[in-house]
Coordinates of C-alpha atoms and ligand atoms in Angstrom, one line a residue:
X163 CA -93.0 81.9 122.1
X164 CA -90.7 82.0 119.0
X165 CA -87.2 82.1 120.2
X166 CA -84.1 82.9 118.1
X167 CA -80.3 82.1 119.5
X168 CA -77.5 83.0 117.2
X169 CA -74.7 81.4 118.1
X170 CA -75.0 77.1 118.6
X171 CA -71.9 76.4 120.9
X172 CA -72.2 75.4 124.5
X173 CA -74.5 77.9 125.5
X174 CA -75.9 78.8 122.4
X175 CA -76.8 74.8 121.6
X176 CA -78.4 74.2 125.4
X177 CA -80.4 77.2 125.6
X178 CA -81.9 76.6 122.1
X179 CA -82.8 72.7 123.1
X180 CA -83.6 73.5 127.0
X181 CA -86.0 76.4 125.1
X182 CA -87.8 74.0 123.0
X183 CA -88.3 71.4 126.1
X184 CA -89.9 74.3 127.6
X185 CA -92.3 74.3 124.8
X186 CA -91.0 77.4 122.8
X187 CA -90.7 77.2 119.1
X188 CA -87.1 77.5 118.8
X189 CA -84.6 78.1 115.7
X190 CA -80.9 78.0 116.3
X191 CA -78.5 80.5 113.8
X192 CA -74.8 79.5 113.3
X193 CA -72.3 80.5 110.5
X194 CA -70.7 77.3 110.6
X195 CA -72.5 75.1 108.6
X196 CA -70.9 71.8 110.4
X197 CA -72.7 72.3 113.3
X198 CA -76.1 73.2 112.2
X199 CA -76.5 70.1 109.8
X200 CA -75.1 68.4 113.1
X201 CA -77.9 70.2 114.9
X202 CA -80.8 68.8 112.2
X203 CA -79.5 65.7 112.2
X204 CA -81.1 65.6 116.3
X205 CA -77.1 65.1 117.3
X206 CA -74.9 67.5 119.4
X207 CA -72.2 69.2 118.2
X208 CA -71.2 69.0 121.9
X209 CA -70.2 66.2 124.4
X210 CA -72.8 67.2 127.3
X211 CA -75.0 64.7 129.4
X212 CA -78.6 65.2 128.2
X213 CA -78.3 67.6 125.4
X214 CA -78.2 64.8 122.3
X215 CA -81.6 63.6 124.5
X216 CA -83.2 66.7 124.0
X217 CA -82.2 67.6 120.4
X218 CA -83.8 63.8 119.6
X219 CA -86.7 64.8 121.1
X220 CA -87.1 68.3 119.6
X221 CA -84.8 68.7 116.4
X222 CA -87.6 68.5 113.4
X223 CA -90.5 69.3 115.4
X224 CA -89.9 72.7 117.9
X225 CA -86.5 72.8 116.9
X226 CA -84.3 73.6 114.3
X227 CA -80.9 74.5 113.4
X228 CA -80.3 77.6 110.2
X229 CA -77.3 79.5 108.4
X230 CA -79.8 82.0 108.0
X231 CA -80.5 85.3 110.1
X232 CA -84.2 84.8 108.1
X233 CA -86.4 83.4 111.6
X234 CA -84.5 86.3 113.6
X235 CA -88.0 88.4 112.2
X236 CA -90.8 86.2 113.0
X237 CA -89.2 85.2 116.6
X238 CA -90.3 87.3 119.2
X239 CA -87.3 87.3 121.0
X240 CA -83.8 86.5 120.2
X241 CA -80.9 85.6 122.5
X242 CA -76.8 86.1 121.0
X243 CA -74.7 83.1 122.5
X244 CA -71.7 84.1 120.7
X245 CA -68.3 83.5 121.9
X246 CA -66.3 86.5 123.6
X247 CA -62.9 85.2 123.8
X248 CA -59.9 87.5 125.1
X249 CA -57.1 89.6 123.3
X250 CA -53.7 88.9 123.6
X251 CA -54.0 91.8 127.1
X252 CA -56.4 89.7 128.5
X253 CA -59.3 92.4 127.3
X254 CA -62.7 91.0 125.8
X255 CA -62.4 90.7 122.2
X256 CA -66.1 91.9 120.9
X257 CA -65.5 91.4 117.2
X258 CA -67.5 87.9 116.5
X259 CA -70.5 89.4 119.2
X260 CA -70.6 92.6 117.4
X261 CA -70.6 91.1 113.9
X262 CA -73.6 89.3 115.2
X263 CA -75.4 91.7 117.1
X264 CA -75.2 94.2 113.7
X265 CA -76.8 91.3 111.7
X266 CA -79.3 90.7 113.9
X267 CA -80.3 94.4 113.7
X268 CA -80.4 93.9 110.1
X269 CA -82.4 91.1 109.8
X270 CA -84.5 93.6 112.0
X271 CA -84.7 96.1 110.4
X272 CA -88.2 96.5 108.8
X273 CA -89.4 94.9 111.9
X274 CA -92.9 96.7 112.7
X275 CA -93.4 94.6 116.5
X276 CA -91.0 95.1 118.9
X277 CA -88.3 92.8 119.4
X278 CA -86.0 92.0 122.5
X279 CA -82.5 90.9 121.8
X280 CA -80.9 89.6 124.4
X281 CA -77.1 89.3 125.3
X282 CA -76.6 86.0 126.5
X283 CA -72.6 86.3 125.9
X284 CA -70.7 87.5 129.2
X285 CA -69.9 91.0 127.8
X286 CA -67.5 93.2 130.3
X287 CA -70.4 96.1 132.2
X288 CA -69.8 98.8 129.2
X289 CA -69.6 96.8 126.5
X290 CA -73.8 96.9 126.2
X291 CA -74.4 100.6 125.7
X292 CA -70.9 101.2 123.7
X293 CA -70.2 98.5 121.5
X294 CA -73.7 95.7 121.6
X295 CA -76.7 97.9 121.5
X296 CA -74.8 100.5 119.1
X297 CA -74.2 97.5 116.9
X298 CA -78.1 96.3 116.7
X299 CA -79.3 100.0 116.2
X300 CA -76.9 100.5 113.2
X301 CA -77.7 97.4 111.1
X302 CA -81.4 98.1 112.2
X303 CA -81.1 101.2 110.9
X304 CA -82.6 102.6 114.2
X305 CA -85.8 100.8 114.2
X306 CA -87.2 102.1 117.4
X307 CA -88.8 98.7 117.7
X308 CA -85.6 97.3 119.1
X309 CA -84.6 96.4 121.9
X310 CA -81.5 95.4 123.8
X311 CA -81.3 93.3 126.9
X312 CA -79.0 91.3 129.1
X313 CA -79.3 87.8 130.7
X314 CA -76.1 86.7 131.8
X315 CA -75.9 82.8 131.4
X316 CA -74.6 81.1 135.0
X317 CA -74.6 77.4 133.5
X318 CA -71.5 75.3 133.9
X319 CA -70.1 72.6 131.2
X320 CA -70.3 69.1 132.0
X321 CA -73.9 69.7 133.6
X322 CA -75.3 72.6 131.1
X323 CA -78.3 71.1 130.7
X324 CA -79.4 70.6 134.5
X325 CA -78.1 73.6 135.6
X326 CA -79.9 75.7 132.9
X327 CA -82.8 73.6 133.9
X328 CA -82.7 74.6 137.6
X329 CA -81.2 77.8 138.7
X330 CA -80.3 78.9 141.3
X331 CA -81.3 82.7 140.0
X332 CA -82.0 84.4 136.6
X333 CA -80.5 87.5 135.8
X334 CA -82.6 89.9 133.6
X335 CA -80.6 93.4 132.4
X336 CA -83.1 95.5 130.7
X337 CA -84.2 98.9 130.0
X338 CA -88.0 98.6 130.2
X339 CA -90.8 97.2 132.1
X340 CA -92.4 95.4 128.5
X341 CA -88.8 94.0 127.9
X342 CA -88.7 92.3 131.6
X343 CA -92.0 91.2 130.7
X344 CA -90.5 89.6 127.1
X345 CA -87.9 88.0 129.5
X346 CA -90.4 87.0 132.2
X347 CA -92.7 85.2 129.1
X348 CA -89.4 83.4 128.0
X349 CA -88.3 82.2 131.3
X350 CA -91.8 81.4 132.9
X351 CA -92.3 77.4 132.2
X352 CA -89.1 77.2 133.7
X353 CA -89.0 79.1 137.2
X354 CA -93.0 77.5 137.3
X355 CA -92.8 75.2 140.4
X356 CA -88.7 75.8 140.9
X357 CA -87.9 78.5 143.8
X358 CA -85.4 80.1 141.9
X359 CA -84.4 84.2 142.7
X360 CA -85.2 86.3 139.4
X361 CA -83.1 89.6 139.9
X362 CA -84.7 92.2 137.7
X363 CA -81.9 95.1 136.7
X364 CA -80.2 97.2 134.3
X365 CA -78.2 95.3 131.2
X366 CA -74.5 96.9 132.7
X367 CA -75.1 95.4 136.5
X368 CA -76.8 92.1 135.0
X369 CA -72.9 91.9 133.1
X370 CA -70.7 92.7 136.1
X371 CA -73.1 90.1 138.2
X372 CA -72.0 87.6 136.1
X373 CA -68.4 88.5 136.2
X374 CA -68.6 89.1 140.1
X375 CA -69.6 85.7 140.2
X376 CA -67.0 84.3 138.6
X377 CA -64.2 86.5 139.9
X378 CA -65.8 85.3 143.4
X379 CA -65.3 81.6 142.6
X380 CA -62.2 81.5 140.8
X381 CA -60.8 83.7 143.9
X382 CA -62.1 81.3 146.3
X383 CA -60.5 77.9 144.6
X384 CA -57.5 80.0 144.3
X385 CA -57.4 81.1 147.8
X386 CA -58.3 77.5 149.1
X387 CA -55.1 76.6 146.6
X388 CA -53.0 78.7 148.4
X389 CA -54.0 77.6 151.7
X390 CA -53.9 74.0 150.2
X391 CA -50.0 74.6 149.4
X392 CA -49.4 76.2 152.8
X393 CA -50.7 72.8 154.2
X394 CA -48.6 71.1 152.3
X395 CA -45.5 72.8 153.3
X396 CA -46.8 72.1 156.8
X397 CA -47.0 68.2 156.1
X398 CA -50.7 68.8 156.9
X399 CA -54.0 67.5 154.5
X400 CA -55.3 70.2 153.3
X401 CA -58.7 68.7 152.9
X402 CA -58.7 67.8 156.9
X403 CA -58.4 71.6 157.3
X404 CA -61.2 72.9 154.9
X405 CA -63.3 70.6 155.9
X406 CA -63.5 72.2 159.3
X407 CA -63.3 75.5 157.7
X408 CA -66.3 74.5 155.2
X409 CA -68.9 74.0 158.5
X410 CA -68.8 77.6 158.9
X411 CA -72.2 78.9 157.5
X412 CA -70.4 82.2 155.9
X413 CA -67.3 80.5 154.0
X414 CA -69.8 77.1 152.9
X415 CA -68.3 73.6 152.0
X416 CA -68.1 74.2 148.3
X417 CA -65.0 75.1 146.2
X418 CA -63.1 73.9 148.8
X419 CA -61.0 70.9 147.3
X420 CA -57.6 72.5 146.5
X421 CA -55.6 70.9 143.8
X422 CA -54.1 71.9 140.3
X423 CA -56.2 74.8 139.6
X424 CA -59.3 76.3 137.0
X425 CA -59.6 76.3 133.7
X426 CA -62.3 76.0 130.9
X427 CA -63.9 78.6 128.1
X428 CA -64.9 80.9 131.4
X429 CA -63.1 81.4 134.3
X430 CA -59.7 82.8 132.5
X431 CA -61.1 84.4 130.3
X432 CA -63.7 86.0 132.2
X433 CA -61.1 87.1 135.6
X434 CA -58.7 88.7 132.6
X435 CA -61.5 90.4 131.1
X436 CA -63.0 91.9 133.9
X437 CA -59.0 92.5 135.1
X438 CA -58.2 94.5 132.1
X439 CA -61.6 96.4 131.9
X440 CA -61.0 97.6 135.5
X441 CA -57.6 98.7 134.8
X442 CA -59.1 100.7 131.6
X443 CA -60.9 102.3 134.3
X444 CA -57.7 103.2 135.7
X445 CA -58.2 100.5 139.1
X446 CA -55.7 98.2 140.0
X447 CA -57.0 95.1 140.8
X448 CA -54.7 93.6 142.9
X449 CA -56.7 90.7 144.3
X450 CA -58.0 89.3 141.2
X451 CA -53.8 89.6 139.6
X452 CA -53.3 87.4 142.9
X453 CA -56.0 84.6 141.8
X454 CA -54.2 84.6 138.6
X455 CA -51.0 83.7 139.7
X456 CA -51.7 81.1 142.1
X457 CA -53.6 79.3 139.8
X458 CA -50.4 79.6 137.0
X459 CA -48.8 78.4 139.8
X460 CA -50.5 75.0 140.4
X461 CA -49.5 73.1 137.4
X462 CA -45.8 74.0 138.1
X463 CA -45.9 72.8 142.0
X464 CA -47.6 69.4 140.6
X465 CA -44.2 69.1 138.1
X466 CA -41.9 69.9 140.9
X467 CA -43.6 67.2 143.3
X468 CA -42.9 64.7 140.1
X469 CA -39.5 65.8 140.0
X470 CA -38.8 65.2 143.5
X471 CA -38.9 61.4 142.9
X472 CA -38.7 61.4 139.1
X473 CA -35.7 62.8 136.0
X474 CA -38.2 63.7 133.8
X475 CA -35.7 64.2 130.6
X476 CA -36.1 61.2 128.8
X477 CA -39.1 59.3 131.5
X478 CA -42.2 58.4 130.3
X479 CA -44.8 60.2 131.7
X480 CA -49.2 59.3 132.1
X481 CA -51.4 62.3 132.1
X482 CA -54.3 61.3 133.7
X483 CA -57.1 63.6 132.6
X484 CA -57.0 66.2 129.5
X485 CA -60.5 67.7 129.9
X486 CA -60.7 71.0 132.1
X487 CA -62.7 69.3 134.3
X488 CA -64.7 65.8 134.1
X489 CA -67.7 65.5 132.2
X490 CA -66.7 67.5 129.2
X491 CA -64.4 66.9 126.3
X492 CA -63.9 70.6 126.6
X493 CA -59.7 71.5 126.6
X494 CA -59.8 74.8 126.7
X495 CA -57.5 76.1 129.4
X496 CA -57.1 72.9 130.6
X497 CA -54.6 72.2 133.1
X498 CA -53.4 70.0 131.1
X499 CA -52.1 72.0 128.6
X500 CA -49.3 73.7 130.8
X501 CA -48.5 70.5 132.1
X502 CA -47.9 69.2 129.1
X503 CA -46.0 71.4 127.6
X504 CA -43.8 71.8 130.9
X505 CA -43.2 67.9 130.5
X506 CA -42.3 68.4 127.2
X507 CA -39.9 71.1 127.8
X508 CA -38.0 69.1 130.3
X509 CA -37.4 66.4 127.9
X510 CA -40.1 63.4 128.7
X511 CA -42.0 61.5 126.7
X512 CA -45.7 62.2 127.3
X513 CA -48.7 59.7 127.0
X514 CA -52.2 61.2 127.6
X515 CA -55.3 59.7 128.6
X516 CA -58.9 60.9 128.8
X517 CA -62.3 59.2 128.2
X518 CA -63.9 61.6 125.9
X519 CA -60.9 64.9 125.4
X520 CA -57.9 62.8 124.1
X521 CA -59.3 64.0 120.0
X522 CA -59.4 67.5 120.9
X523 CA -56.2 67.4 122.7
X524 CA -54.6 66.1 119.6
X525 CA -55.2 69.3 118.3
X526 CA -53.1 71.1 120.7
X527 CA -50.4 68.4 121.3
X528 CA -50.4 66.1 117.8
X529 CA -47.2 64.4 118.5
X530 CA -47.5 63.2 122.0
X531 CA -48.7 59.8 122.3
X532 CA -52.8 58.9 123.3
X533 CA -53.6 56.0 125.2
X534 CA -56.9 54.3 124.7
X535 CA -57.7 53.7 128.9
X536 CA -55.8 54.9 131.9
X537 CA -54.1 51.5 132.6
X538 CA -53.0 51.7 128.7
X539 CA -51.4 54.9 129.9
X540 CA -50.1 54.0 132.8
X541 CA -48.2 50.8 131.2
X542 CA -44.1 51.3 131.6
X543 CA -44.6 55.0 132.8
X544 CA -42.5 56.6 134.8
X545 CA -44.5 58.7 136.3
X546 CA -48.0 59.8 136.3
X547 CA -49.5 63.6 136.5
X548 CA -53.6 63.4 137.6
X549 CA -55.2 66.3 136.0
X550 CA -58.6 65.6 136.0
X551 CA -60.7 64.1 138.5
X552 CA -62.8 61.6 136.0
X553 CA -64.2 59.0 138.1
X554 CA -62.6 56.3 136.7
X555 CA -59.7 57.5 137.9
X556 CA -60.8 56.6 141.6
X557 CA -60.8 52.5 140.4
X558 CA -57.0 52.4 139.2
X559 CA -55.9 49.9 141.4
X560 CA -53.6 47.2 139.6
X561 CA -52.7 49.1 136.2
X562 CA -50.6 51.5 138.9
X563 CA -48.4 47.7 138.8
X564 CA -47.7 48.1 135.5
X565 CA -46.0 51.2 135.5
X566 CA -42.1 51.0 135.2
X567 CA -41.8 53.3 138.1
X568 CA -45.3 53.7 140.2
X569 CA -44.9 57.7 141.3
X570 CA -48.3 58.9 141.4
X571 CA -48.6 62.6 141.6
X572 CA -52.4 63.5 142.5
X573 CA -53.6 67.0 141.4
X574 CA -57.4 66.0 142.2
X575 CA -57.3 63.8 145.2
X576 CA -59.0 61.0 143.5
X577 CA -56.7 58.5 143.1
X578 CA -57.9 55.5 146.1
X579 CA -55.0 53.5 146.1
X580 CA -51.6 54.0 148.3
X581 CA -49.8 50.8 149.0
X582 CA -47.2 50.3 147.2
X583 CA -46.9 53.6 145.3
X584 CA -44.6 56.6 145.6
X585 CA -48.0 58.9 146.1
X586 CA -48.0 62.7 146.6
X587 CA -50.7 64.3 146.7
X588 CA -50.9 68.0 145.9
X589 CA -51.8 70.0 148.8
X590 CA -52.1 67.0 151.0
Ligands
LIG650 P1 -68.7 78.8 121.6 O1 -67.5 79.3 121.0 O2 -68.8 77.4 122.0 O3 -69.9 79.1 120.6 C1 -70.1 80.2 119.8 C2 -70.8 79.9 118.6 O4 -71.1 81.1 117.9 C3 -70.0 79.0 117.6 O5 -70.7 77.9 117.2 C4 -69.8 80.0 116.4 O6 -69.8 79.2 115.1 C5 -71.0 80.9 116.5 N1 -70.9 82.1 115.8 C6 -69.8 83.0 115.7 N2 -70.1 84.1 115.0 C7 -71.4 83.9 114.6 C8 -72.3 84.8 113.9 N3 -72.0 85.9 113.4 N4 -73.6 84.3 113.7 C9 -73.9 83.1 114.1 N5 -73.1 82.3 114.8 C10 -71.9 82.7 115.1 O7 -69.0 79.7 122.8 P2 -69.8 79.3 124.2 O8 -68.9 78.6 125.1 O9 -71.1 78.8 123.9 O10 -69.9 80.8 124.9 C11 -70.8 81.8 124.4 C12 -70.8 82.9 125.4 O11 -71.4 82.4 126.6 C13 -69.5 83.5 125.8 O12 -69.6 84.8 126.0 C14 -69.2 82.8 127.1 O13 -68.3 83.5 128.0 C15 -70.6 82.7 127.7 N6 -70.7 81.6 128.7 C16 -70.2 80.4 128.4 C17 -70.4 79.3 129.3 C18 -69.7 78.0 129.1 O14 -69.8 77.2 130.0 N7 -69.2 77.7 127.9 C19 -71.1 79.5 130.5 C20 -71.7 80.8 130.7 C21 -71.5 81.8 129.8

């Protein structure tokens, strides 16, 4: 098939290159024009194992990378990965989606095949049918040759590629047996030979399955954060505890490490979303408020453990770990970031360190210092905050001697060594 995907930024850039391994013809569409010479040049514009593999392979032969809404026509189907970031109330903010879903419909418009366009963006239930589909029909001037659908995208950062490559389910919202066909073409060489669940459904429950799922998870790490600072208080390991807890079939052993909380493009974003579209709806949702806070929480019960053995005005302090999780250079909602900016408040001087997110943490913090490796970072500190559980973290073992004071404060568990450091860990 001829693909489309508007929109080349973590989703938008994996689909398109996963597509094309699949064996579809596949053109990517991005307004910035950074990115899709990035894109032709076979490089990602993203940090993500496997990706710059496939664009190599693919870039210049079944893919490649436009400014121009011109292929939308002569795919047969296109996908919108545009971002859906929130307002300052924590609602969806539609505008970039929108803007893109009307110039798809334009670029439509004299279409005479039918055409599926697919929301790939995770769009709050109501959003399709008011705001999406509206906004194709109107710049396609109703051509009743379009068609709007929804296939929520499940893939994580830091293992996009894989995880689009085996899932564990696809999602297809649509509104007609041919578009589930469309969807079922699309998807074919890549459930072929995996045993993963297709759920066929309308576009609005395809939307809340996504944000279901992750309210779900966010609630559980939150919930297993809670109990993790419950232990804590207790002078127990919380990590004893859920591991017990985890053998029980119903609860299941993953998302149960407690520490310093979620973060990323998605979880935030996606818990406020779905927070503020249910209170639109006039529905308190007190549960969800509750995941919220604890996680708020976490990065504040890591500075207080620091403080315990630490006067942070004027100390030196590592922060191990700027990425929202390992495997990505991906800050967004980082734990980090209110960690820093609590260590800044009280007065210390602030040295970060992480493999691959240190550049795009300069953004957000220019004037604290960067270290080039952990042991770099860790050299005269006073105190060091682990944020993100990067493997490399689990070696430290002599650069902890350098340190002017060695308090370790673990937010990950993943630091190995214990003799002869102050250590705390933070539910443990
Ligand atoms: P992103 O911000 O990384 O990428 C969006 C891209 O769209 C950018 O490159 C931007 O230049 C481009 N763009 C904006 N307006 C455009 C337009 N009118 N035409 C063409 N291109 C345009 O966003 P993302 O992280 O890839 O997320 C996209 C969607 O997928 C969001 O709704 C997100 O919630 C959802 N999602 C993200 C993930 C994830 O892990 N990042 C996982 C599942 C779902």
């Amino acid at each position: 098939m001829h693909i489309s995907v508007i929109g080349s930024g973590y989703v938008g850039t994996t689909v398109a290159a996963c597509f094309a391994d699949l064996g579809h013809q596949v053109t990517a569409i991005d307004i910035d024009e950074e990115i899709v010479n990035t894109l032709n040049e076979g490089k990602a514009p993203i940090d993500e194992p496997g990706l710059e593999d496939l664009l190599e392979r693919h870039v210049g032969d079944r893919l490649e990378a436009t400014t121009s809404y011109d292929a939308v026509p002569e795919s047969d189907v296109t996908f919108l990965a545009i971002g859906t970031p929130s307002n300052a109330d924590g609602s969806i903010d539609l505008t970039a989606l929108e803007a893109a879903a009307e110039a798809t419909g334009e670029a439509l418009a004299d279409k005479s095949e039918r055409h599926l366009v697919v929301i790939k963006s995770t769009v709050t239930p109501m959003s399709i049918g008011d705001v999406l589909e509206p906004a194709v029909h109107r710049g396609a001037n109703d051509n009743k040759n379009i068609e709007v659908g929804m296939n929520p995208e499940f893939l994580r950062e830091g293992s996009a590629v894989s995880d689009f490559m085996h899932p564990d389910k696809v999602v297809y919202g649509t509104r007609s047996e041919w578009a589930t066909e469309r969807l079922h073409e699309v998807f074919e060489p890549l459930l072929e030979g995996h045993d993963a669940d297709i759920v066929e459904t309308d576009p609005a429950t395809a939307s809340m399955t996504k944000y279901a799922n992750n309210a779900f998870l966010a609630s559980k790490i939150s919930l297993v954060n809670d109990l993790g600072n419950i232990c804590k208080e207790f002078g127990l390991d919380a990590y004893e505890v859920m591991e017990a807890v985890g053998l029980d079939d119903r609860i299941s052993e993953q998302f149960l490490r407690s520490g310093v909380g979620w973060g990323g493009s998605c979880f935030p974003k996606d818990v406020d979303a779905i927070i503020a579209a249910a209170r639109e709806e006039g529905y308190d949702p007190a549960l969800l408020e509750a995941t919220v806070e604890i996680n708020d929480r976490q990065p504040e019960r890591l500075l207080e453990l620091l403080e315990n053995h630490v006067n942070l005005d004027g100390s030196r302090v590592a922060v191990l770990g700027l990425s929202f999780k390992p495997q990505t250079d991906d800050i967004r909602n980082s734990r980090a970031i209110p960690v820093i900016e609590a260590l800044l408040e009280q007065g210390a001087d602030v040295v970060g360190y992480d493999p691959v997110a240190a550049d795009n943490m300069a953004e957000e913090f220019p004037n604290i210092d960067y270290a080039e490796s952990a042991s770099e970072a860790l050299h005269d500190a006073d105190g060091t905050l682990v944020v993100t559980d990067w493997d490399e973290f689990a070696a430290l073992d002599e650069a902890f001697d350098a340190m002017a004071n060695p308090v370790v404060v673990d937010g990950r568990r993943i630091i190995q060594r214990r003799d002869g450091l102050t250590y705390e860990g933070l539910t443990w």
